[in-house]
XYZ file of C-alpha atoms in Angstrom:
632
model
C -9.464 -149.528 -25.979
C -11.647 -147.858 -28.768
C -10.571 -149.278 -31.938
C -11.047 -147.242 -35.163
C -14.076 -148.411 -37.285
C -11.888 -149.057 -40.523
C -9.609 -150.733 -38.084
C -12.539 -153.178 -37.033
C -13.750 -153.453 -41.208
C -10.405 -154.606 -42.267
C -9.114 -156.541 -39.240
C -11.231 -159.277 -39.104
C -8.473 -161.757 -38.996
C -8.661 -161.854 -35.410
C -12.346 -163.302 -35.589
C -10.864 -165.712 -38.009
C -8.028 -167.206 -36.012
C -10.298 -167.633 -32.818
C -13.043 -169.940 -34.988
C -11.756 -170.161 -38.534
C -14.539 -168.018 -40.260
C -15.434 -164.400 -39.961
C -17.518 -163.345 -37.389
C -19.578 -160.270 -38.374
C -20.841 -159.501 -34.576
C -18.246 -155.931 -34.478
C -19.158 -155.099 -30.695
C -17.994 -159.191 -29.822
C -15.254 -158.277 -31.819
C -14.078 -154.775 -30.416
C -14.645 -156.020 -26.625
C -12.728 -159.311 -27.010
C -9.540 -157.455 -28.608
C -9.533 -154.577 -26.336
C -9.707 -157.209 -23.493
C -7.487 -159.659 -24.590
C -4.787 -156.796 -26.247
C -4.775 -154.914 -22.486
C -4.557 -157.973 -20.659
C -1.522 -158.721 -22.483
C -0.472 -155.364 -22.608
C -0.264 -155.398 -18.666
C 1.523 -158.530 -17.884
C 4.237 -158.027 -20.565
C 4.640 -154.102 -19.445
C 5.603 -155.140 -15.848
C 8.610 -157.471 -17.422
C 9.069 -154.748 -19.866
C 9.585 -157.895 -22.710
C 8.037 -157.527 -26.105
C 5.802 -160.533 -26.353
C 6.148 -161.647 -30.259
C 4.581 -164.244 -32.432
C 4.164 -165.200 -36.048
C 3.573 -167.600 -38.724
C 5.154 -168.372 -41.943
C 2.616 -166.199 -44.242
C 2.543 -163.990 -47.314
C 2.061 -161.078 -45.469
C 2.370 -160.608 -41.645
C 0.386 -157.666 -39.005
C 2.842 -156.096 -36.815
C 0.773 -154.933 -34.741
C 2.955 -152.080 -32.012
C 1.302 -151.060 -28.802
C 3.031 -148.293 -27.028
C 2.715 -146.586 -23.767
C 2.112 -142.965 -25.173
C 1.538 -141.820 -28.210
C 3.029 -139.012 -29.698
C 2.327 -136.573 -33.177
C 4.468 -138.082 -35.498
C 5.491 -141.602 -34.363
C 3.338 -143.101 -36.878
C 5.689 -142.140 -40.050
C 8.509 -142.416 -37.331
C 8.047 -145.928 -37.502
C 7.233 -146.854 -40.654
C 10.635 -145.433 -41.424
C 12.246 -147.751 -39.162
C 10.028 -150.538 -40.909
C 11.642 -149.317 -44.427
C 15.073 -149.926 -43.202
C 14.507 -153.176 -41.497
C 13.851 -153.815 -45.295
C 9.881 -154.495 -45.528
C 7.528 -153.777 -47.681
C 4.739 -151.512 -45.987
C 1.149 -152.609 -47.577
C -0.615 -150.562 -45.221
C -0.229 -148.926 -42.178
C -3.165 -148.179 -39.479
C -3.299 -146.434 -36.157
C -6.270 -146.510 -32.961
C -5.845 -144.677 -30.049
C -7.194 -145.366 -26.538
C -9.320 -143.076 -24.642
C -5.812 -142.631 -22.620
C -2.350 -141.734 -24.204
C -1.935 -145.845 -25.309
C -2.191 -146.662 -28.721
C -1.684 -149.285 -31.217
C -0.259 -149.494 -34.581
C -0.732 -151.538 -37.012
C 1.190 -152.278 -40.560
C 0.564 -155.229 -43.058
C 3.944 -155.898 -44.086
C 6.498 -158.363 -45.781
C 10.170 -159.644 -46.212
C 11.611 -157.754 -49.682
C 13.971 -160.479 -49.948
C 11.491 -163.920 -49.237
C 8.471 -161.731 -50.159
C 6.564 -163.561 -47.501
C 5.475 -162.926 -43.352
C 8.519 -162.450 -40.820
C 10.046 -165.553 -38.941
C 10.818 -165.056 -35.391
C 14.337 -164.000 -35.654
C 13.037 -161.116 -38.165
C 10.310 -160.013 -36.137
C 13.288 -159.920 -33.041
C 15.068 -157.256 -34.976
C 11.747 -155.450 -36.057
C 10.863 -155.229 -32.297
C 14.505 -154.204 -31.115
C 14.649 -151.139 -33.527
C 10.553 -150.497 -32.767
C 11.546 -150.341 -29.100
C 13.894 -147.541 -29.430
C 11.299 -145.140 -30.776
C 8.679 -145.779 -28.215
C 8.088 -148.341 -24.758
C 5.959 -150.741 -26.149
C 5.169 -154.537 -27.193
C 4.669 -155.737 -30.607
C 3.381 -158.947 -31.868
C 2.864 -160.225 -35.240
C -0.107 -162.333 -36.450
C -0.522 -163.838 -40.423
C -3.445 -162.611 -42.865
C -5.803 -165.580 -42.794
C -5.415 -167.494 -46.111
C -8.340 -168.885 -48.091
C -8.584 -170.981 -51.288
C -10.644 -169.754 -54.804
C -13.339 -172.586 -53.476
C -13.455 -170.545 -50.029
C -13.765 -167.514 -52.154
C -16.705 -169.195 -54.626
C -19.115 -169.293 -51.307
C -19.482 -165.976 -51.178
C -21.652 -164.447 -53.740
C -24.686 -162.736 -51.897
C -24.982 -159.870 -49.714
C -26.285 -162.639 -47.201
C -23.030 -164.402 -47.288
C -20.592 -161.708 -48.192
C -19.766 -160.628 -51.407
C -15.514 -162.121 -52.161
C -13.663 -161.437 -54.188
C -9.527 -161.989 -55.112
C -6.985 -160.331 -57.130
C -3.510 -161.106 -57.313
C -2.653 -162.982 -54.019
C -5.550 -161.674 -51.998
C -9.270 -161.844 -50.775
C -11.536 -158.781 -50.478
C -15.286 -158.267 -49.041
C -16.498 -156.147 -51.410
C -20.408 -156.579 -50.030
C -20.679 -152.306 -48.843
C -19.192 -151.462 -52.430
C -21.203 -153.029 -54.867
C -23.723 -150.409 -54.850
C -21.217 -147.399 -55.504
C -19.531 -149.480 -58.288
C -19.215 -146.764 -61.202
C -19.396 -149.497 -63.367
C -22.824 -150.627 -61.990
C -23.823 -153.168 -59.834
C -24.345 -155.807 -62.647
C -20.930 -155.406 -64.167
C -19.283 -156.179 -60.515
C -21.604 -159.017 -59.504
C -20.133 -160.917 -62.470
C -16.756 -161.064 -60.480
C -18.592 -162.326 -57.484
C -16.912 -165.360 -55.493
C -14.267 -165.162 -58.778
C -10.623 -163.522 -59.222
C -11.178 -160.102 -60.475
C -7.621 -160.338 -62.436
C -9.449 -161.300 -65.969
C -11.741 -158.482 -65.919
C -9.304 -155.683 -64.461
C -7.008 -156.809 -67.649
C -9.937 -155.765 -69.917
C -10.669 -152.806 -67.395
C -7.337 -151.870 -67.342
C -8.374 -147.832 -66.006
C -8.568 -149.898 -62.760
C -4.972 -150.185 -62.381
C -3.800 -147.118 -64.476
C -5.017 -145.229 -61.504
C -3.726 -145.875 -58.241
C -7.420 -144.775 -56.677
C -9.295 -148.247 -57.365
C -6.128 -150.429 -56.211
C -6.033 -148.858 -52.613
C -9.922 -148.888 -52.273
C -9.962 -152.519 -53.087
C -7.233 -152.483 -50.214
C -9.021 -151.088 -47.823
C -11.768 -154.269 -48.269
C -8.966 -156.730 -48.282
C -9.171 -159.664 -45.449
C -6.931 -162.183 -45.897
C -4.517 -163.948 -48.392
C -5.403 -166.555 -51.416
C -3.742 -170.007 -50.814
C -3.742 -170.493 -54.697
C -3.600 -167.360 -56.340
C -3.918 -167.304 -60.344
C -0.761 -167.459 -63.150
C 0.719 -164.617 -63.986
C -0.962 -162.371 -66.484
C 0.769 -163.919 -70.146
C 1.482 -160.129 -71.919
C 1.261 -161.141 -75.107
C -2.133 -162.298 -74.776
C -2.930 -158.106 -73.828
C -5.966 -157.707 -75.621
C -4.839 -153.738 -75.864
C -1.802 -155.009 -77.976
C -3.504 -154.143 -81.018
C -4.518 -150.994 -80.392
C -2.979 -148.035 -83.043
C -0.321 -145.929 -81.973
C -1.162 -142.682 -80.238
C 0.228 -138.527 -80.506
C 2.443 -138.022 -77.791
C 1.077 -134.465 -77.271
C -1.810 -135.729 -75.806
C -2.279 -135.589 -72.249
C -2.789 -139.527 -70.665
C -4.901 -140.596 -68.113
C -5.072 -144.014 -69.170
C -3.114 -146.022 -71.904
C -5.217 -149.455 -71.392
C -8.313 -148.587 -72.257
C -6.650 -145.449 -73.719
C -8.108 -142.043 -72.082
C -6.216 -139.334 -73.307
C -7.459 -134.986 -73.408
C -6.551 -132.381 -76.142
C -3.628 -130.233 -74.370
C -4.346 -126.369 -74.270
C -1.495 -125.503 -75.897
C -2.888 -127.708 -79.433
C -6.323 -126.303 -78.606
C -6.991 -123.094 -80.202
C -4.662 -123.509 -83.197
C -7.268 -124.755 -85.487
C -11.296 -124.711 -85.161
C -11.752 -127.984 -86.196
C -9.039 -130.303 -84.438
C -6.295 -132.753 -86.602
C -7.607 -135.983 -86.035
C -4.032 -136.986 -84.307
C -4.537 -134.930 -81.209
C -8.328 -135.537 -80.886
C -9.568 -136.418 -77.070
C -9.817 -140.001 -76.521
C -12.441 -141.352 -74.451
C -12.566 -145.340 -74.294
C -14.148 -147.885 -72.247
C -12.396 -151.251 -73.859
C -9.757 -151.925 -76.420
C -10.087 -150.718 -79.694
C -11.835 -153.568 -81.920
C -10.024 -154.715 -85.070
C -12.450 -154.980 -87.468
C -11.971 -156.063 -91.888
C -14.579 -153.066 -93.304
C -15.380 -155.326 -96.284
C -16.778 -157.849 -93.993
C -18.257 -154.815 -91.747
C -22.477 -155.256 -91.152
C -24.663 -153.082 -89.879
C -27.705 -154.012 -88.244
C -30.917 -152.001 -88.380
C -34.096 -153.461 -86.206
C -36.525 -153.668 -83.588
C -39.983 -152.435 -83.029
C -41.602 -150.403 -85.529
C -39.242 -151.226 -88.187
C -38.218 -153.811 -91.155
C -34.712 -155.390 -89.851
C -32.162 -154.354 -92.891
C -28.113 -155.471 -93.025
C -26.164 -152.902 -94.832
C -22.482 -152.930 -95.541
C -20.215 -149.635 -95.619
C -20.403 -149.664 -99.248
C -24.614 -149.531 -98.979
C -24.552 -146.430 -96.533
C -21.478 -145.090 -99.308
C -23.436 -145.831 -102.266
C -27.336 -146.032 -101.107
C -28.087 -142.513 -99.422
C -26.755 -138.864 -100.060
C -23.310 -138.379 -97.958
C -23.901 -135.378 -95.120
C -21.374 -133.551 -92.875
C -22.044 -131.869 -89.560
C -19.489 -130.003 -87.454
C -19.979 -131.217 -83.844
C -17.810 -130.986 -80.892
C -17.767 -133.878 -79.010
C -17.097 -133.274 -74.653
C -16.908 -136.222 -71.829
C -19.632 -135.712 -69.559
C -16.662 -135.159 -66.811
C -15.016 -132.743 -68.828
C -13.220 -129.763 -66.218
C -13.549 -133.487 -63.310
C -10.634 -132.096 -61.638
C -12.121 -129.072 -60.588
C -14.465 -130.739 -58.472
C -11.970 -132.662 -57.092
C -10.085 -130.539 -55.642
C -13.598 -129.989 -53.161
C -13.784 -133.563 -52.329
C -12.281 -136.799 -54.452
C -15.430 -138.150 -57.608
C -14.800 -141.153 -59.171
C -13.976 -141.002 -62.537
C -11.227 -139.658 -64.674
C -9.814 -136.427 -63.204
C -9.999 -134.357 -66.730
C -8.830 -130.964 -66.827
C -10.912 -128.689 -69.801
C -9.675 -130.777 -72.973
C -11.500 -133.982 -72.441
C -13.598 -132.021 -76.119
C -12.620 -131.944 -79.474
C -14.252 -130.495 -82.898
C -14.120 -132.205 -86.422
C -16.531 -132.342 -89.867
C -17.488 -135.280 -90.071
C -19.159 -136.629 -92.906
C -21.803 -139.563 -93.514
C -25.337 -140.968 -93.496
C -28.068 -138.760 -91.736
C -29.496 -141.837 -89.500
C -33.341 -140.467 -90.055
C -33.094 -141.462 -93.491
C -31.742 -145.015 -92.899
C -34.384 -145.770 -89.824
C -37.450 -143.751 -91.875
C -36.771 -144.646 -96.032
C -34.428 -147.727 -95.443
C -36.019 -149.475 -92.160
C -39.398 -148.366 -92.402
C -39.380 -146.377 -89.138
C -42.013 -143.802 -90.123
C -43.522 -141.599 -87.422
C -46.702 -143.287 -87.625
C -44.718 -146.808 -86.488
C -43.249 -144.312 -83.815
C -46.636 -144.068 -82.642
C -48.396 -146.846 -83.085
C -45.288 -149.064 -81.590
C -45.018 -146.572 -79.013
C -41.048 -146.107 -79.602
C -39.558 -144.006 -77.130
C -35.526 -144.792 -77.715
C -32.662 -145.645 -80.637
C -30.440 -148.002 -78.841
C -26.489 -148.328 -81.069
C -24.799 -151.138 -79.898
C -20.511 -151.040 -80.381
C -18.120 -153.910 -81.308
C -16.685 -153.561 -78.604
C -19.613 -153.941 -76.161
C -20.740 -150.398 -75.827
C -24.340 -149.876 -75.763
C -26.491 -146.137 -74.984
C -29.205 -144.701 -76.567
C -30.844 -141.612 -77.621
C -34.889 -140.494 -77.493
C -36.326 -141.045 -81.002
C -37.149 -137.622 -81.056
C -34.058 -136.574 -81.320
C -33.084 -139.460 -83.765
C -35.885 -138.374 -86.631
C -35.628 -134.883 -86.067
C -35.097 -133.484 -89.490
C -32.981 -130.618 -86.863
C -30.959 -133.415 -84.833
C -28.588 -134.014 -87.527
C -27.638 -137.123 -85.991
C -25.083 -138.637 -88.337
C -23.996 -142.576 -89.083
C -20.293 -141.008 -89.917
C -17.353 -142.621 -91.783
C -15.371 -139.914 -92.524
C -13.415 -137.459 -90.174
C -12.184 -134.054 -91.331
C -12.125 -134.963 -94.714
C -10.223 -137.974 -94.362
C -11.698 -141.906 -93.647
C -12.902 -142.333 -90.213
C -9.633 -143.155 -87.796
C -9.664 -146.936 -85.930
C -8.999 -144.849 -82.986
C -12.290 -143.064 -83.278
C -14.827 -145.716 -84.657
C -13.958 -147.119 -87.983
C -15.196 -148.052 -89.918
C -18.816 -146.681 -88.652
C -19.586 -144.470 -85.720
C -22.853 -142.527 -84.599
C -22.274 -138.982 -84.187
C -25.504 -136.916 -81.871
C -24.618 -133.314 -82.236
C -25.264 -131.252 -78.813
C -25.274 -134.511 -76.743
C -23.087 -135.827 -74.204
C -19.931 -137.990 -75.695
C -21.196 -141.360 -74.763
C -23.970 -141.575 -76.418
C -21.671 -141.163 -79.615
C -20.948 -144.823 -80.092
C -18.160 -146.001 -82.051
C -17.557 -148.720 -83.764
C -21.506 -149.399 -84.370
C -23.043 -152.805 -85.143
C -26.779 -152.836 -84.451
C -29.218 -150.101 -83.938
C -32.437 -150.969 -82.369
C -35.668 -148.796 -82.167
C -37.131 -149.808 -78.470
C -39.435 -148.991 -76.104
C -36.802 -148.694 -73.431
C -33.649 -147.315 -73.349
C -30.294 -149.285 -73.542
C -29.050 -152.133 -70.753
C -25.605 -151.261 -69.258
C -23.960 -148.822 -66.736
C -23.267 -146.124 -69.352
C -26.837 -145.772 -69.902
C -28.743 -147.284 -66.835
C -25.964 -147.048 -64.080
C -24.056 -144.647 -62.169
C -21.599 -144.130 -64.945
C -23.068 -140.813 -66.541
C -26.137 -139.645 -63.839
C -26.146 -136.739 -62.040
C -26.372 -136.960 -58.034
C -27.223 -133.998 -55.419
C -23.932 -132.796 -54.000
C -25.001 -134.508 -50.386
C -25.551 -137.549 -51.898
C -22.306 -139.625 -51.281
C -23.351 -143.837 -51.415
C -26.258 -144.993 -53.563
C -27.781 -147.584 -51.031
C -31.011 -147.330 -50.944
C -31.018 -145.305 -54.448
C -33.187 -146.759 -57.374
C -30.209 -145.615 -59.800
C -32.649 -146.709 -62.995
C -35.037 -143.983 -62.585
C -32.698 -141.481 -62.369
C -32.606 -139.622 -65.950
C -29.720 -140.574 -67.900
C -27.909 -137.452 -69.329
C -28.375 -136.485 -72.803
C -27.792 -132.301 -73.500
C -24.900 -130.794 -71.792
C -25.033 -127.588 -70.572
C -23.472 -124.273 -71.328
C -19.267 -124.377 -70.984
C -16.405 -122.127 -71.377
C -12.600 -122.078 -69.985
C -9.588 -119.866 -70.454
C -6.803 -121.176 -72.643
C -4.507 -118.952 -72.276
C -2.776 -117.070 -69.983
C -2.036 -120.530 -68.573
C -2.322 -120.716 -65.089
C 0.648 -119.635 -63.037
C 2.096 -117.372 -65.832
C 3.804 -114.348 -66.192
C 2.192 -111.030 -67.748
C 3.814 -107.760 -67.624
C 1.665 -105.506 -69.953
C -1.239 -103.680 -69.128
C -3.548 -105.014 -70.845
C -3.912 -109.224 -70.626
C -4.834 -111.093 -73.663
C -7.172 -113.651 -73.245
C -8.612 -116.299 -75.098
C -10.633 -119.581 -75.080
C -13.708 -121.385 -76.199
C -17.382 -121.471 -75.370
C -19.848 -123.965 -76.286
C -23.583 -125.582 -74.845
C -25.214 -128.578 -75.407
C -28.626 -128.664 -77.497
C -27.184 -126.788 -80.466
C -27.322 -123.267 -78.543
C -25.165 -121.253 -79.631
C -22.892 -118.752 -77.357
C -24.379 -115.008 -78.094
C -21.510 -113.756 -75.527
C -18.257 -114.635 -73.498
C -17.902 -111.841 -70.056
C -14.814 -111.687 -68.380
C -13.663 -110.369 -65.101
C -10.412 -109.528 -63.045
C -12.036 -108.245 -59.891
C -14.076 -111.411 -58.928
C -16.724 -110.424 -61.087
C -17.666 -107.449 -59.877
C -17.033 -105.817 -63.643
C -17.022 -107.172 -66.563
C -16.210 -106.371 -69.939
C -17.237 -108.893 -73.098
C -15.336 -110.960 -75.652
C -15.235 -110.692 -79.177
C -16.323 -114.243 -81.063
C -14.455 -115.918 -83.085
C -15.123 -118.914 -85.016
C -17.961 -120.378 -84.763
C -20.040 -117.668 -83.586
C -21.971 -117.657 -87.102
C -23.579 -121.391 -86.798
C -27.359 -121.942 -87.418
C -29.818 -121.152 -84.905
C -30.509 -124.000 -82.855
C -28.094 -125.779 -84.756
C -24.904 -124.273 -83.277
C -23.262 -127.848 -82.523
C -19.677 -127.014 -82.521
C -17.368 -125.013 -80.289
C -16.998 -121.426 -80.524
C -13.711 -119.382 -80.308
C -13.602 -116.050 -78.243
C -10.828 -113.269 -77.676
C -10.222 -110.352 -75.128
C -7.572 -107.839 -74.343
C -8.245 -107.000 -70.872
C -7.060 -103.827 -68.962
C -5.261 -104.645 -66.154
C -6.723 -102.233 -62.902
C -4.481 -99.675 -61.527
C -5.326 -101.515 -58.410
C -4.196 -104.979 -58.999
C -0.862 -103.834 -61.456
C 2.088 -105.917 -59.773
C -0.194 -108.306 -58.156
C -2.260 -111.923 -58.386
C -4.797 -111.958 -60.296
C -7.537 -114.187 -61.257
C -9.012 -114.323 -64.591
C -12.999 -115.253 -64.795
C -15.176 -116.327 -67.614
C -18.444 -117.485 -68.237
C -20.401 -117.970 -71.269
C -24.090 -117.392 -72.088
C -26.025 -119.353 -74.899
C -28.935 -118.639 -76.543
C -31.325 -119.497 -73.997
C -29.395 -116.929 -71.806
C -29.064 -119.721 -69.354
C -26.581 -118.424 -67.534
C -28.687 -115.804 -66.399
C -31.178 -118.043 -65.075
C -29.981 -118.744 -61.984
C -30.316 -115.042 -61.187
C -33.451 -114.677 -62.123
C -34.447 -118.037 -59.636
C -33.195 -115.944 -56.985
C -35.484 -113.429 -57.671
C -38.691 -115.226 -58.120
C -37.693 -118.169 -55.136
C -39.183 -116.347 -52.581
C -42.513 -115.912 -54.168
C -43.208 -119.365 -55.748
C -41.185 -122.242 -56.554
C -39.534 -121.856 -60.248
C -41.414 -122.545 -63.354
C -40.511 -126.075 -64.983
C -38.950 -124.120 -67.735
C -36.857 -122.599 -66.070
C -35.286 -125.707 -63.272
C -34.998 -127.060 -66.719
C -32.694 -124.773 -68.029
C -28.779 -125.141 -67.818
C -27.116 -122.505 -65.735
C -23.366 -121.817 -65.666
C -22.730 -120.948 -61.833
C -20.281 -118.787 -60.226
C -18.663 -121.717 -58.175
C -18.277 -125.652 -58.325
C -19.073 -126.764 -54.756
C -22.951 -126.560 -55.848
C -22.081 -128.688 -58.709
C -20.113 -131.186 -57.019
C -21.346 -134.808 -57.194
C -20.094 -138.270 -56.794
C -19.766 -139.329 -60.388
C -17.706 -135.494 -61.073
C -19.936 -134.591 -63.953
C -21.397 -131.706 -65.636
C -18.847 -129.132 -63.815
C -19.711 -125.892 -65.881
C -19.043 -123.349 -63.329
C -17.221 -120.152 -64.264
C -13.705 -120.617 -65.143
C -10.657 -119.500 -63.112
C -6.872 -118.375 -63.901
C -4.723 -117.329 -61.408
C -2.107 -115.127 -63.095
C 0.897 -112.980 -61.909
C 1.131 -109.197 -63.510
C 4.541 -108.027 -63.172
C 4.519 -103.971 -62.801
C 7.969 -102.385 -64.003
């Protein structure tokens, strides 16, 4: 009997009940239950009696061999398993070489909420026996205790873990954690339940809960208290606009909907994106301290009133985007991990403050000569709320960075929601890197510890690349710059247009302070195009272009595709012109490789799939609407 390999991962209970322990030898293990599962088969087929046995158990494994197999009897039966009244944790087929097969289902009693006695599993077999001719037997989930769990900390040993009432190897996924492989190790041998109600994104999306079930191998003996609510660290956290679109309430994640998008350039603070990691900290501004140091510099505390009253105040316009802004279109090629965002994970505001080159140069002594001489390569910010990420110095002390220490939002004092009373705002750079909430900012000679600057969280992977092992994750370049983006906003997908000409509009905007120079659309899969007008934004400084920019279009509608589908394309070109580049690399390939200027330089591509990567980020390609013209 060839039994699946997920099969073999998960079911390792059957090593366990032969010698009390797990027995990592798979080919022992396949043999021995093919042998023993069609020697059993054969002697109980003859008397044509379903051989049954169980346990008393939290959770029991029917496991159903039948004689031949057949499309559909899979869901066939875990319908009759729903009306014999058990809950279904999982459900698991492997076929023989033949017609046999076997099918498996973790299941339990709704009413005891534990395995099946004997007399249940006699009325599960009865009404399994009238889909198929077959035995069935049932066998409990081995059950371990938190000091089984505790010896199992090393890849050498197995890495356990447990959460709720049961016991997962996690060793093959600490490497692809998102969070990074630190984070998770500090779960090791340990219930997972404390962190995941900090982490809360873990259970807000179903994705996480039925990997971790897919490692699970057995049940915990003496599983923790229930979670006590009112202890929810989120339960503090302000109140939110209900326009937003959710992803996540605890830590909140929430986008800008397209419908709020385009009626104001800079965005009301209300419906701004939200992009947390942890709850929101609560935090008494008149006791608020922020801490300048490291190399290079004189360490200096100032209060909110010092950065009010000690240096000139300074507003930038900046939009702000989530390095997996537009997520969901790559999922729809193959499943990233990460928050599936559509295009609104970006918002714009004024926000006004403290350049942070005067504080580090005229407050904490970081001159460029201490730059130098102290070789300082990064400014590390550091949140109340454990956030840490950095930025290269040069872009810190550029006198063109315009990176901002910001207390003020669109005219108003800076939101709790989005960093009160003190956040760092880098124009042109990817959203994390815009701490909130800032304590302590450190000039280094490295960049900051964590996964959101040193992990998996926000670095970009080759589209074949689909597990880390063997991947030195550090010396992959964090991102910093985002490239060139644009998206329709309306039509909305799906809709309805019955004039003649379609009007179109949306934003454009690229990382670096580029600003867009042109917006080209296209109805016949870009074989023509004809160009946008700009809106606002399309007057920002040179090189200092760090907000959003607003584009229009009333597009003919072809004789040739009147009464029919069509699909609307944009893309957007900066002022590097990088999304011409890529054409041009075509052109020169064949002749020698590409310059370093130009493998540099952001390109907006036609399509996703050569975008796609495991962490979902940095999808730029050209945006698609599929609209329906109605012809009277």
């Amino acid at each position: 009997m060839a039994i699946s390999r997920r099969l073999v991962q998960r079911f390792q209970w059957s090593a366990s009940l032969r010698d009390s322990r797990i027995v990592l030898d798979r080919t022992w293990l396949c043999l021995s239950a093919a042998a023993l599962a069609w020697s059993d088969y054969e002697s109980r087929r003859r008397s044509r009696q379903s051989f049954c046995e169980t346990e008393p158990g939290r959770s029991s494994i029917i496991k159903f061999r039948v004689d031949n197999d057949r499309p559909g009897l899979l869901s066939e039966a875990t319908e009759v398993l729903k009306k014999q009244h058990l809950n279904i944790k999982d459900a698991r087929i492997s076929t023989a070489d033949d017609s046999r097969a076997e099918h498996v289902y973790i299941v339990q009693d709704k009413l005891s909420g534990a395995g099946l006695s004997e007399d249940r599993l006699a009325q599960v077999r009865e009404a399994l026996r009238q889909l198929a001719a077959g035995d069935c037997r049932a066998e409990p989930w081995p059950r371990y205790c938190s000091a089984d769990v505790a010896k199992h900390t090393t890849p050498e040993q197995g890495i356990w873990v447990s959460y709720k009432d049961g016991v997962y190897d996690i060793t093959k996924f600490v490497a692809n954690h998102p969070g990074g492989t630190d984070k998770i190790m500090l779960a090791a041998g340990k219930a997972i339940d404390p962190f995941w109600r900090i982490y809360q994104q873990h259970t807000g999306r179903g994705n996480a809960l039925e990997l971790l079930e897919s490692m699970r191998i057995g049940d915990l003996s003496d599983p923790p208290q229930a979670d006590d609510r009112s202890s929810c660290p989120f339960s503090t956290d302000p109140e939110r606009h209900p326009g937003l679109i959710f992803h996540n309430n605890k830590p909140c994640n929430a986008e800008l909907p397209a419908e709020l998008m385009l009626d104001a350039w800079l965005t009301p603070n209300p419906v701004w994106f939200i992009r947390h990691h942890h709850p929101v900290p609560i935090m008494d501004h008149d006791q608020y301290r922020l801490v300048v140091d490291g190399v290079g510099t004189k360490s200096v505390t100032l209060s909110l009133e010092d950065l009010k009253s000690r240096f000139l105040k300074r507003e930038v316009v900046a939009t702000l985007q989530c390095g997996g802004n537009r997520r969901s279109e790559l999922d729809q090629i193959e499943k990233t991990s990460g928050i599936p965002w559509g295009f609104g994970a970006m918002s714009t505001a004024k926000w006004g403050g403290v350049y942070l080159r005067e504080v580090l140069q005229h407050c904490a002594g970081l001159s460029h000569e201490n730059v130098e001489a102290f070789e300082v390569k990064h400014i590390i910010f550091k949140g109340l709320d454990s956030m840490e990420a950095s930025i290269p110095v040069q872009k810190a002390l550029s006198p063109y960075g315009d990176v901002l220490l910001a207390y003020e939002m669109n005219g108003e004092s800076l939101p709790k929601e989005h960093g009160a009373p003190v956040r760092i705002i880098v124009p042109g750079v990817v959203g994390v890197r815009n701490v909130k909430w800032v304590g302590k900012i450190t000039a280094s000679q490295e960049e900051a510890q964590g996964p959101w600057q040193r992990g998996i969280a926000y670095k970009g992977f080759s589209p074949n690349v689909k597990e880390l092992t063997g991947i030195d994750i550090e010396k992959i370049p964090s991102m910093q710059d985002l490239p060139v983006q644009s998206a329709i906003v309306f039509p909305k997908a799906g809709s309805t247009v019955e004039l003649d000409d379609i009007e179109v509009k949306g934003f454009a905007w690229s990382g670096g302070g580029r600003g867009i120079v042109r917006v080209d659309l296209s109805l016949d899969d870009g074989k023509t195009w004809i160009t946008a007008d700009l809106q606002d934004g399309k007057d920002q400084a040179y090189n200092r272009a760090w907000a959003w920019t607003f584009w229009e279009a009333s597009v003919p509608v072809p004789d040739s595709l009147k009464g029919k589908d069509i699909t609307i394309l944009c893309r957007a070109v900066d002022s590097a012109y990088s999304s011409l580049a890529a054409k041009v690399r075509v052109q020169v390939v064949a002749e020698r490789p590409p310059c370093p200027s130009m493998s540099q330089r952001g390109t907006q591509p036609e399509r996703p799939e050569p975008l796609w990567n495991l962490r979902g980020l940095n999808c730029n390609c050209w945006h698609r609407v599929s609209i329906r013209h109605q012809d009277d």
